[in-house]
């Protein structure tokens, strides 16, 4: 386990929209380099950059055309290596996005694979044995190739599935996981990883990590075996490199596949969703629900059922227990696939929410712009974003042209910047000591200063009653114990925690507490406290 993960806080960058330095309307590597100081100052010491490789961008770069060459719009491979170096000089690690499950239909491997001759790449993708015979139970494409066969898709139409084999092949055209062609795919992906790791990359966020072996069993034993092999390569040759999976099943990802971290993603009804989002609870129409634990309204009696912290804990605690000492669960403010949290929570609610999110165990992530409460923008789809597009708009830096994102004319921008006159910007947020930005910055500073708040610190629930407030927990490590108390509601609430605190490290809103063996907390509306 790379030791640096213990105190890592990641910042996710969607490179298209972070900072454009050459005036073409799209973000670039020099732009990321320019803003490393900003990221460090916020308190993040690691980056995850969404796919930045050569691509036709039908899925924002998750359709890779060349794994070893960056997209010209972001700069050159040399620029990316310079980014690794400059980030390292500032104590920031850099994870790239690895897309192992599929390539672009324009990848040269696929182009070769489409031919009718039996070339080196004939088995790199999943092809059936008939021009009209599909892949049972999976999406497939017919009629696009000289080869008289159909190929399987992994996501969009532009993303043919790479061939890692089937767990139990049924048809003659299905490879087994130990077939030479499936093994060659694994080796090709390892080669891609080594290529970037050798140049200073610190690891990978792995796209659709559970999608490799087809018709895998419930325990994903075929896919897990591949990742265990890859993890062995890292342990042997790159022990400092980190892997985080897009899986959202930490028992399998951390416990069986050997990932260091696994995202707790926003899946309807799971713990993360119930804690922080839950905005589609009312019939899936996209309106904010009153159940989300951090929504002030969620705690009023006129809501259709009250927000309940137990619903989060019932999902989270077993996952945490099952993965103890195996790896880390990663909480996110949002990501490029999810609506920004500002969509359903206002700034006051977000302050309480972030105090919680960034004091939980594991390795947390901040999505660019969430530190200033950037808003989800209703926009038409761009680069395969669909309703994800609204979370991918340009970072709002300041009061300048295009809010400091780019010097290009507005019509040239990758996506429009937030047009509202009160659009939050980093400049305004940094100048306001009471801003969401400063709340997050203070919480992250405390996290870095106290091991108890970091990845490995124990998590112990002190007060969490069904549909009641406050929610109070302790984080502990090496004899230090820190208490986090949260009241997201509009009412003042009291709670007893049965143990003593002596000092207040941080507070949002109006908070008081009594000294003594059994601390009584008095938490004003929408407040949070970190006590020691
Ligand atoms: C998950 C990525 O996060 C998403 O943006 C992408 O569209 C799909 N995987 C397909 O690669």
Coordinates of C-alpha atoms and ligand atoms in Angstrom, one line a residue:
X1 CA 0.0 0.0 0.0
X2 CA 1.6 3.3 -1.0
X3 CA 2.1 5.2 2.3
X4 CA 1.2 8.5 0.7
X5 CA -2.4 7.5 0.4
X6 CA -2.8 7.8 4.2
X7 CA -2.9 11.6 3.9
X8 CA -4.0 12.0 0.2
X9 CA -6.8 14.3 -0.8
X10 CA -7.4 14.2 -4.6
X11 CA -8.6 16.9 -6.9
X12 CA -10.3 15.7 -10.1
X13 CA -9.6 17.7 -13.2
X14 CA -11.7 17.5 -16.4
X15 CA -8.9 18.8 -18.6
X16 CA -11.2 20.2 -21.3
X17 CA -12.6 22.8 -18.8
X18 CA -9.9 23.6 -16.3
X19 CA -7.7 26.3 -17.7
X20 CA -7.0 27.3 -21.3
X21 CA -3.6 29.0 -21.9
X22 CA -3.4 29.1 -25.7
X23 CA -6.7 30.7 -26.4
X24 CA -8.3 27.8 -28.3
X25 CA -11.2 27.6 -25.9
X26 CA -10.2 24.3 -24.4
X27 CA -8.2 23.5 -21.3
X28 CA -4.6 22.3 -21.6
X29 CA -1.6 20.9 -19.6
X30 CA 0.1 24.3 -19.3
X31 CA -3.2 25.5 -17.7
X32 CA -3.1 22.7 -15.2
X33 CA 0.5 23.5 -14.4
X34 CA -0.4 27.1 -13.9
X35 CA -3.0 26.2 -11.3
X36 CA -1.0 23.7 -9.3
X37 CA -0.4 26.3 -6.6
X38 CA -4.1 26.9 -6.3
X39 CA -4.8 23.2 -5.9
X40 CA -2.1 22.8 -3.3
X41 CA -3.3 25.9 -1.4
X42 CA -6.8 24.4 -1.2
X43 CA -5.3 21.4 0.5
X44 CA -5.2 18.8 -2.3
X45 CA -2.0 16.8 -2.8
X46 CA -3.0 14.5 -5.6
X47 CA -4.7 14.8 -9.0
X48 CA -6.9 12.6 -11.1
X49 CA -7.0 13.8 -14.7
X50 CA -9.8 12.5 -16.9
X51 CA -8.6 10.8 -20.1
X52 CA -6.2 13.1 -22.0
X53 CA -5.2 10.8 -24.8
X54 CA -5.7 11.1 -28.5
X55 CA -9.4 10.4 -29.2
X56 CA -12.2 11.3 -31.5
X57 CA -14.0 12.5 -28.3
X58 CA -17.3 10.9 -28.9
X59 CA -17.2 10.1 -25.1
X60 CA -15.1 13.0 -23.9
X61 CA -11.9 11.0 -24.3
X62 CA -13.2 7.7 -22.8
X63 CA -12.9 6.5 -26.4
X64 CA -9.1 6.2 -26.7
X65 CA -7.5 6.2 -30.1
X66 CA -3.9 6.0 -28.9
X67 CA -3.1 5.2 -25.2
X68 CA 0.4 6.4 -25.5
X69 CA -0.1 9.8 -27.1
X70 CA -1.9 12.7 -25.5
X71 CA -4.6 14.6 -27.4
X72 CA -3.0 17.6 -29.3
X73 CA -5.6 19.9 -27.8
X74 CA -4.1 19.5 -24.4
X75 CA -0.4 19.7 -25.5
X76 CA 2.3 17.2 -26.1
X77 CA 3.5 14.1 -24.2
X78 CA 6.4 16.3 -23.1
X79 CA 3.9 18.8 -21.6
X80 CA 2.3 16.0 -19.6
X81 CA 5.7 14.8 -18.3
X82 CA 6.5 18.4 -17.3
X83 CA 3.2 18.4 -15.5
X84 CA 4.2 15.3 -13.5
X85 CA 7.5 16.9 -12.6
X86 CA 6.1 20.3 -11.6
X87 CA 3.4 18.6 -9.6
X88 CA 5.9 16.4 -7.8
X89 CA 8.0 19.4 -7.0
X90 CA 5.0 20.8 -5.2
X91 CA 4.2 17.5 -3.4
X92 CA 1.3 16.6 -5.7
X93 CA 0.9 13.1 -7.2
X94 CA -0.8 12.6 -10.6
X95 CA -3.1 9.8 -11.5
X96 CA -4.2 9.4 -15.2
X97 CA -7.4 7.7 -16.3
X98 CA -6.9 4.2 -17.6
X99 CA -9.7 2.9 -19.9
X100 CA -9.0 -0.8 -20.1
X101 CA -12.4 -2.1 -21.1
X102 CA -12.7 -0.6 -24.5
X103 CA -11.0 1.6 -27.1
X104 CA -12.4 4.0 -29.7
X105 CA -13.6 2.3 -32.9
X106 CA -10.8 4.4 -34.5
X107 CA -8.0 2.7 -32.5
X108 CA -5.5 1.1 -34.9
X109 CA -6.0 -2.2 -33.0
X110 CA -9.6 -2.2 -33.8
X111 CA -9.0 -1.1 -37.4
X112 CA -6.8 -4.2 -37.8
X113 CA -9.2 -6.4 -36.0
X114 CA -12.0 -5.4 -38.5
X115 CA -10.0 -6.9 -41.4
X116 CA -10.8 -10.3 -42.7
X117 CA -7.3 -11.7 -42.4
X118 CA -6.0 -13.4 -39.3
X119 CA -3.7 -10.6 -38.1
X120 CA -2.2 -9.9 -34.7
X121 CA -5.2 -8.0 -33.5
X122 CA -7.9 -10.4 -34.7
X123 CA -8.6 -11.5 -31.1
X124 CA -8.0 -8.2 -29.4
X125 CA -11.8 -7.5 -29.4
X126 CA -14.8 -9.7 -29.0
X127 CA -16.0 -11.0 -32.4
X128 CA -18.7 -13.5 -33.1
X129 CA -18.5 -16.0 -35.9
X130 CA -21.3 -14.7 -38.1
X131 CA -22.0 -11.4 -39.8
X132 CA -25.5 -11.3 -38.4
X133 CA -24.8 -13.4 -35.2
X134 CA -24.7 -11.1 -32.2
X135 CA -23.4 -11.6 -28.7
X136 CA -26.2 -13.0 -26.5
X137 CA -26.9 -10.7 -23.6
X138 CA -24.6 -7.9 -24.8
X139 CA -24.8 -5.0 -27.2
X140 CA -23.1 -5.6 -30.5
X141 CA -22.6 -4.1 -33.9
X142 CA -23.2 -5.8 -37.2
X143 CA -22.5 -4.7 -40.7
X144 CA -19.6 -2.3 -40.2
X145 CA -16.6 -4.4 -41.0
X146 CA -15.1 -6.4 -43.8
X147 CA -14.7 -9.2 -41.3
X148 CA -17.9 -11.4 -41.5
X149 CA -18.6 -11.1 -37.8
X150 CA -20.2 -8.9 -35.2
X151 CA -18.4 -7.1 -32.4
X152 CA -19.3 -6.5 -28.8
X153 CA -19.6 -3.0 -27.3
X154 CA -18.6 -2.0 -23.8
X155 CA -20.5 1.3 -23.6
X156 CA -21.3 3.6 -26.5
X157 CA -21.5 2.5 -30.1
X158 CA -18.0 4.0 -30.6
X159 CA -16.5 1.8 -27.8
X160 CA -15.8 -1.8 -28.8
X161 CA -15.1 -4.1 -25.9
X162 CA -11.5 -5.4 -25.6
X163 CA -11.2 -9.1 -25.3
X164 CA -10.2 -10.4 -21.8
X165 CA -12.1 -13.6 -22.4
X166 CA -15.3 -15.2 -21.0
X167 CA -15.3 -16.8 -17.6
X168 CA -16.9 -19.9 -19.0
X169 CA -16.9 -19.8 -22.8
X170 CA -20.0 -21.3 -24.3
X171 CA -19.5 -20.6 -28.0
X172 CA -16.5 -21.4 -30.2
X173 CA -15.8 -17.7 -30.8
X174 CA -15.6 -16.9 -27.1
X175 CA -12.1 -16.8 -25.7
X176 CA -11.2 -18.2 -22.3
X177 CA -9.4 -15.9 -19.9
X178 CA -6.2 -17.9 -20.3
X179 CA -6.3 -17.9 -24.1
X180 CA -3.3 -16.3 -25.9
X181 CA -5.5 -13.5 -27.2
X182 CA -7.0 -12.6 -23.8
X183 CA -3.6 -12.8 -22.2
X184 CA -2.3 -10.5 -25.0
X185 CA -4.9 -7.9 -24.1
X186 CA -3.8 -7.9 -20.4
X187 CA -0.2 -7.6 -21.5
X188 CA -1.1 -4.7 -23.8
X189 CA -2.8 -2.9 -20.9
X190 CA 0.2 -3.5 -18.6
X191 CA 2.4 -2.1 -21.3
X192 CA 0.3 1.1 -21.4
X193 CA 0.5 1.4 -17.6
X194 CA 4.3 1.0 -17.6
X195 CA 4.6 3.5 -20.4
X196 CA 3.2 6.3 -18.2
X197 CA 4.5 5.1 -14.9
X198 CA 8.0 5.1 -16.3
X199 CA 7.5 8.8 -17.2
X200 CA 6.4 9.9 -13.7
X201 CA 2.7 9.1 -13.5
X202 CA 1.7 8.0 -10.0
X203 CA -1.0 5.6 -10.9
X204 CA -4.5 5.3 -12.5
X205 CA -8.1 5.8 -11.9
X206 CA -9.5 2.8 -13.7
X207 CA -12.6 3.2 -15.8
X208 CA -15.3 0.5 -15.5
X209 CA -12.8 -1.7 -13.7
X210 CA -15.3 -4.5 -13.3
X211 CA -16.0 -4.8 -17.0
X212 CA -13.1 -6.9 -18.2
X213 CA -14.1 -10.5 -18.3
X214 CA -17.4 -11.2 -19.9
X215 CA -20.2 -13.3 -18.3
X216 CA -18.1 -13.2 -15.1
X217 CA -19.6 -14.7 -12.0
X218 CA -21.1 -12.7 -9.1
X219 CA -17.8 -12.4 -7.3
X220 CA -16.2 -11.2 -10.6
X221 CA -13.6 -13.9 -10.1
X222 CA -12.2 -13.6 -13.7
X223 CA -11.9 -9.8 -13.6
X224 CA -10.5 -9.8 -10.1
X225 CA -7.8 -12.3 -11.1
X226 CA -6.6 -10.0 -13.8
X227 CA -6.4 -7.0 -11.4
X228 CA -4.5 -9.1 -8.9
X229 CA -1.9 -9.8 -11.6
X230 CA -1.7 -6.1 -12.4
X231 CA -1.4 -5.3 -8.7
X232 CA 1.4 -7.8 -8.4
X233 CA 3.2 -5.9 -11.2
X234 CA 2.8 -2.6 -9.3
X235 CA 3.9 -4.1 -6.0
X236 CA 7.0 -5.4 -7.6
X237 CA 8.0 -2.6 -10.0
X238 CA 6.1 0.5 -8.9
X239 CA 5.3 0.2 -5.2
X240 CA 4.4 3.8 -4.9
X241 CA 1.8 3.7 -7.7
X242 CA -1.8 3.8 -6.7
X243 CA -4.9 2.3 -8.4
X244 CA -8.5 3.4 -7.8
X245 CA -11.4 1.7 -9.4
X246 CA -14.6 2.9 -10.8
X247 CA -16.5 -0.1 -9.3
X248 CA -18.3 1.0 -6.2
X249 CA -18.1 -2.4 -4.6
X250 CA -15.2 -2.1 -2.1
X251 CA -15.6 -5.7 -0.9
X252 CA -14.7 -6.9 -4.4
X253 CA -12.5 -4.1 -5.6
X254 CA -10.4 -3.8 -2.4
X255 CA -10.9 -7.2 -1.0
X256 CA -10.5 -9.4 -4.1
X257 CA -9.2 -7.4 -7.0
X258 CA -6.4 -5.6 -5.1
X259 CA -7.3 -2.0 -5.8
X260 CA -5.9 0.5 -3.3
X261 CA -9.1 2.6 -3.4
X262 CA -12.6 2.3 -4.7
X263 CA -15.1 5.1 -5.3
X264 CA -18.3 5.2 -3.4
X265 CA -20.4 6.3 -6.4
X266 CA -23.8 7.9 -6.5
X267 CA -26.0 4.8 -7.1
X268 CA -29.6 5.3 -6.3
X269 CA -30.4 4.1 -2.8
X270 CA -26.8 3.4 -1.7
X271 CA -25.2 5.0 1.4
X272 CA -23.5 7.8 -0.5
X273 CA -26.7 8.6 -2.4
X274 CA -28.7 8.7 0.8
X275 CA -26.2 10.8 2.6
X276 CA -25.3 13.4 0.1
X277 CA -27.6 13.3 -2.9
X278 CA -30.9 11.4 -3.0
X279 CA -32.3 14.0 -5.3
X280 CA -34.2 11.6 -7.6
X281 CA -36.1 9.9 -4.9
X282 CA -39.4 11.5 -5.9
X283 CA -40.2 9.6 -9.1
X284 CA -36.8 10.1 -10.8
X285 CA -37.8 13.4 -12.3
X286 CA -34.6 15.0 -11.3
X287 CA -36.1 17.4 -8.7
X288 CA -34.3 17.8 -5.4
X289 CA -35.8 15.5 -2.8
X290 CA -36.2 16.3 0.8
X291 CA -34.5 13.2 2.0
X292 CA -30.9 14.0 1.4
X293 CA -29.3 14.1 4.9
X294 CA -27.7 17.5 4.3
X295 CA -30.8 19.2 2.9
X296 CA -32.2 21.5 5.5
X297 CA -35.7 20.6 4.5
X298 CA -35.0 16.9 4.8
X299 CA -35.4 17.2 8.6
X300 CA -38.8 18.9 8.7
X301 CA -42.0 17.0 9.4
X302 CA -43.7 18.1 6.2
X303 CA -41.2 16.3 4.2
X304 CA -42.3 13.0 2.7
X305 CA -40.3 10.9 5.2
X306 CA -37.4 12.3 7.1
X307 CA -33.8 12.3 6.3
X308 CA -32.2 9.5 8.3
X309 CA -28.5 9.1 8.9
X310 CA -29.1 5.4 9.7
X311 CA -29.9 4.8 6.1
X312 CA -26.3 5.9 5.2
X313 CA -24.7 4.0 8.1
X314 CA -26.5 0.8 7.3
X315 CA -24.9 0.7 3.9
X316 CA -21.5 2.2 4.8
X317 CA -20.6 0.5 8.1
X318 CA -20.6 -3.1 6.7
X319 CA -18.5 -1.9 3.7
X320 CA -16.1 -0.2 6.0
X321 CA -15.7 -3.2 8.3
X322 CA -15.4 -5.6 5.4
X323 CA -12.5 -3.6 3.8
X324 CA -10.6 -2.8 7.0
X325 CA -6.8 -2.9 6.3
X326 CA -7.5 -3.9 2.6
X327 CA -7.8 -0.4 1.0
X328 CA -9.8 2.8 1.1
X329 CA -13.3 3.8 0.2
X330 CA -13.2 7.1 -1.6
X331 CA -15.9 9.7 -1.1
X332 CA -16.4 12.3 -3.8
X333 CA -17.9 15.8 -3.9
X334 CA -19.1 14.8 -7.4
X335 CA -17.4 13.7 -10.6
X336 CA -17.7 14.3 -14.3
X337 CA -20.7 11.8 -14.5
X338 CA -22.7 13.2 -11.6
X339 CA -24.7 16.4 -11.0
X340 CA -22.7 18.9 -9.0
X341 CA -23.7 18.9 -5.3
X342 CA -24.6 22.6 -5.6
X343 CA -27.5 21.4 -7.7
X344 CA -29.4 20.1 -4.7
X345 CA -27.6 21.7 -1.8
X346 CA -27.0 25.5 -1.2
X347 CA -23.8 26.9 0.2
X348 CA -24.8 26.6 3.8
X349 CA -25.8 23.0 3.4
X350 CA -22.6 22.3 1.5
X351 CA -20.5 23.6 4.4
X352 CA -22.0 21.1 6.7
X353 CA -21.8 18.4 4.1
X354 CA -18.2 19.0 3.3
X355 CA -17.3 19.0 7.0
X356 CA -18.6 15.5 7.1
X357 CA -17.4 14.2 3.7
X358 CA -13.8 15.3 4.3
X359 CA -13.6 14.0 7.8
X360 CA -14.6 10.4 7.0
X361 CA -12.1 7.6 6.6
X362 CA -10.5 6.6 3.3
X363 CA -9.2 8.9 0.5
X364 CA -11.5 11.7 -0.5
X365 CA -11.9 13.5 -3.8
X366 CA -12.9 17.1 -4.7
X367 CA -14.2 17.6 -8.2
X368 CA -12.9 20.9 -9.7
X369 CA -15.2 23.8 -9.0
X370 CA -17.1 22.1 -6.1
X371 CA -14.8 23.9 -3.7
X372 CA -16.5 27.1 -4.8
X373 CA -19.9 25.7 -5.2
X374 CA -20.1 25.8 -9.0
X375 CA -23.6 25.1 -10.3
X376 CA -24.8 22.4 -12.6
X377 CA -25.7 24.1 -16.0
X378 CA -28.6 22.8 -18.0
X379 CA -26.9 22.4 -21.4
X380 CA -27.3 20.4 -24.6
X381 CA -25.1 17.4 -24.8
X382 CA -21.5 17.8 -25.9
X383 CA -18.9 15.1 -26.5
X384 CA -21.3 12.3 -25.4
X385 CA -22.0 14.0 -22.1
X386 CA -25.8 14.1 -22.3
X387 CA -27.0 15.2 -18.8
X388 CA -23.5 14.9 -17.5
X389 CA -22.5 17.9 -19.7
X390 CA -23.8 20.4 -17.1
X391 CA -21.2 19.3 -14.6
X392 CA -18.4 19.8 -17.1
X393 CA -18.4 23.5 -17.7
X394 CA -15.3 25.7 -17.5
X395 CA -13.8 26.4 -14.1
X396 CA -14.7 29.8 -12.9
X397 CA -11.5 31.5 -11.8
X398 CA -12.2 35.2 -11.6
X399 CA -13.8 38.3 -13.0
X400 CA -11.9 38.4 -16.3
X401 CA -13.0 37.3 -19.7
X402 CA -14.8 33.9 -19.6
X403 CA -14.4 34.1 -15.8
X404 CA -10.7 33.6 -16.3
X405 CA -10.9 30.2 -18.0
X406 CA -9.8 31.3 -21.5
X407 CA -9.0 34.3 -23.7
X408 CA -11.0 32.8 -26.6
X409 CA -14.2 34.3 -27.9
X410 CA -17.1 32.9 -26.0
X411 CA -18.4 31.0 -29.1
X412 CA -15.2 29.0 -29.2
X413 CA -15.3 27.7 -25.7
X414 CA -15.6 24.0 -25.0
X415 CA -18.7 24.8 -23.1
X416 CA -20.2 28.1 -22.0
X417 CA -19.2 29.5 -18.6
X418 CA -21.9 30.0 -16.0
X419 CA -23.7 33.1 -17.3
X420 CA -25.3 34.2 -14.0
X421 CA -24.2 37.5 -12.6
X422 CA -23.6 35.9 -9.2
X423 CA -21.6 32.9 -10.6
X424 CA -19.2 31.8 -7.9
X425 CA -15.5 32.3 -8.7
X426 CA -12.3 31.2 -7.1
X427 CA -11.3 34.9 -6.8
X428 CA -14.4 35.9 -4.9
X429 CA -14.3 32.7 -2.7
X430 CA -10.7 33.2 -1.7
X431 CA -11.4 36.8 -0.7
X432 CA -14.3 35.9 1.5
X433 CA -13.2 34.3 4.8
X434 CA -16.7 32.9 5.3
X435 CA -16.9 31.2 1.9
X436 CA -17.5 27.5 1.1
X437 CA -13.9 27.5 -0.3
X438 CA -12.5 28.5 3.1
X439 CA -14.7 26.0 5.0
X440 CA -13.3 23.2 2.8
X441 CA -9.7 24.6 3.1
X442 CA -9.9 24.6 6.9
X443 CA -11.3 21.1 7.1
X444 CA -8.6 19.8 4.8
X445 CA -5.9 21.6 6.8
X446 CA -7.2 19.9 9.9
X447 CA -7.2 16.6 8.1
X448 CA -3.6 17.0 7.2
X449 CA -2.7 18.1 10.7
X450 CA -4.4 15.2 12.5
X451 CA -3.8 11.5 11.7
X452 CA -7.1 10.7 13.4
X453 CA -8.9 12.4 10.5
X454 CA -6.9 10.7 7.7
X455 CA -7.5 7.6 5.8
X456 CA -6.7 5.0 8.5
X457 CA -8.2 6.7 11.5
X458 CA -10.9 4.6 13.2
X459 CA -14.5 5.7 12.7
X460 CA -16.8 5.3 15.7
X461 CA -20.4 6.5 15.7
X462 CA -21.3 8.4 18.9
X463 CA -24.8 9.6 18.2
X464 CA -26.9 8.5 15.2
X465 CA -30.6 7.9 16.0
X466 CA -33.2 7.1 13.4
X467 CA -34.5 10.4 11.9
X468 CA -32.9 12.3 14.8
X469 CA -30.1 14.9 15.0
X470 CA -27.3 15.5 15.6
X471 CA -25.1 13.1 13.9
X472 CA -21.9 12.7 15.9
X473 CA -18.9 10.5 15.3
X474 CA -15.3 10.1 16.5
X475 CA -12.2 9.6 14.5
X476 CA -9.2 8.0 16.3
X477 CA -5.7 7.1 15.7
X478 CA -2.7 6.6 18.0
X479 CA -4.3 7.9 21.1
X480 CA -5.8 11.0 19.5
X481 CA -9.6 11.2 19.3
X482 CA -11.5 13.9 17.3
X483 CA -15.2 14.4 17.4
X484 CA -17.3 15.6 14.5
X485 CA -20.8 16.8 15.2
X486 CA -23.3 17.8 12.5
X487 CA -26.7 19.5 12.4
X488 CA -27.9 20.0 8.9
X489 CA -31.4 21.1 9.9
X490 CA -33.0 24.5 10.4
X491 CA -33.6 23.7 14.1
X492 CA -31.3 24.0 17.1
X493 CA -30.5 20.5 18.5
X494 CA -28.7 19.1 21.5
X495 CA -26.8 15.9 22.0
X496 CA -24.8 14.1 24.6
X497 CA -21.8 12.2 23.5
X498 CA -20.8 10.4 26.7
X499 CA -17.2 11.5 26.6
X500 CA -15.1 14.6 27.2
X501 CA -13.8 17.2 24.8
X502 CA -11.5 20.0 25.7
X503 CA -11.1 22.1 22.6
X504 CA -12.9 23.3 19.5
X505 CA -10.8 23.0 16.3
X506 CA -13.4 24.2 13.8
X507 CA -17.1 25.2 13.5
X508 CA -19.7 26.1 11.0
X509 CA -22.5 28.2 12.4
X510 CA -23.4 28.6 16.0
X511 CA -22.0 25.8 18.2
X512 CA -21.4 25.5 21.9
X513 CA -20.6 22.6 24.2
X514 CA -20.0 21.9 27.9
X515 CA -16.7 20.7 29.4
X516 CA -16.9 17.6 31.5
X517 CA -17.0 13.8 31.2
X518 CA -20.3 13.8 29.3
X519 CA -20.1 16.6 26.8
X520 CA -23.4 18.2 25.9
X521 CA -23.5 19.7 22.4
X522 CA -25.7 22.6 21.5
X523 CA -25.8 23.0 17.8
X524 CA -27.5 25.9 16.1
X525 CA -29.3 25.6 12.7
X526 CA -27.0 24.3 10.0
X527 CA -23.9 23.9 12.1
X528 CA -21.0 21.6 12.3
X529 CA -18.1 21.3 14.8
X530 CA -14.8 19.5 15.0
X531 CA -13.8 19.0 18.6
X532 CA -10.9 17.4 20.3
Ligands
LIG1 C1 -17.2 5.8 -16.9 C2 -16.8 7.2 -17.1 O1 -16.6 7.9 -15.9 C3 -17.7 7.8 -18.1 O2 -17.5 9.2 -18.2 C4 -17.6 7.1 -19.4 O3 -18.6 7.6 -20.3 C5 -17.8 5.6 -19.3 N1 -17.2 5.1 -18.1 C6 -17.4 4.9 -20.5 O4 -16.0 4.8 -20.5

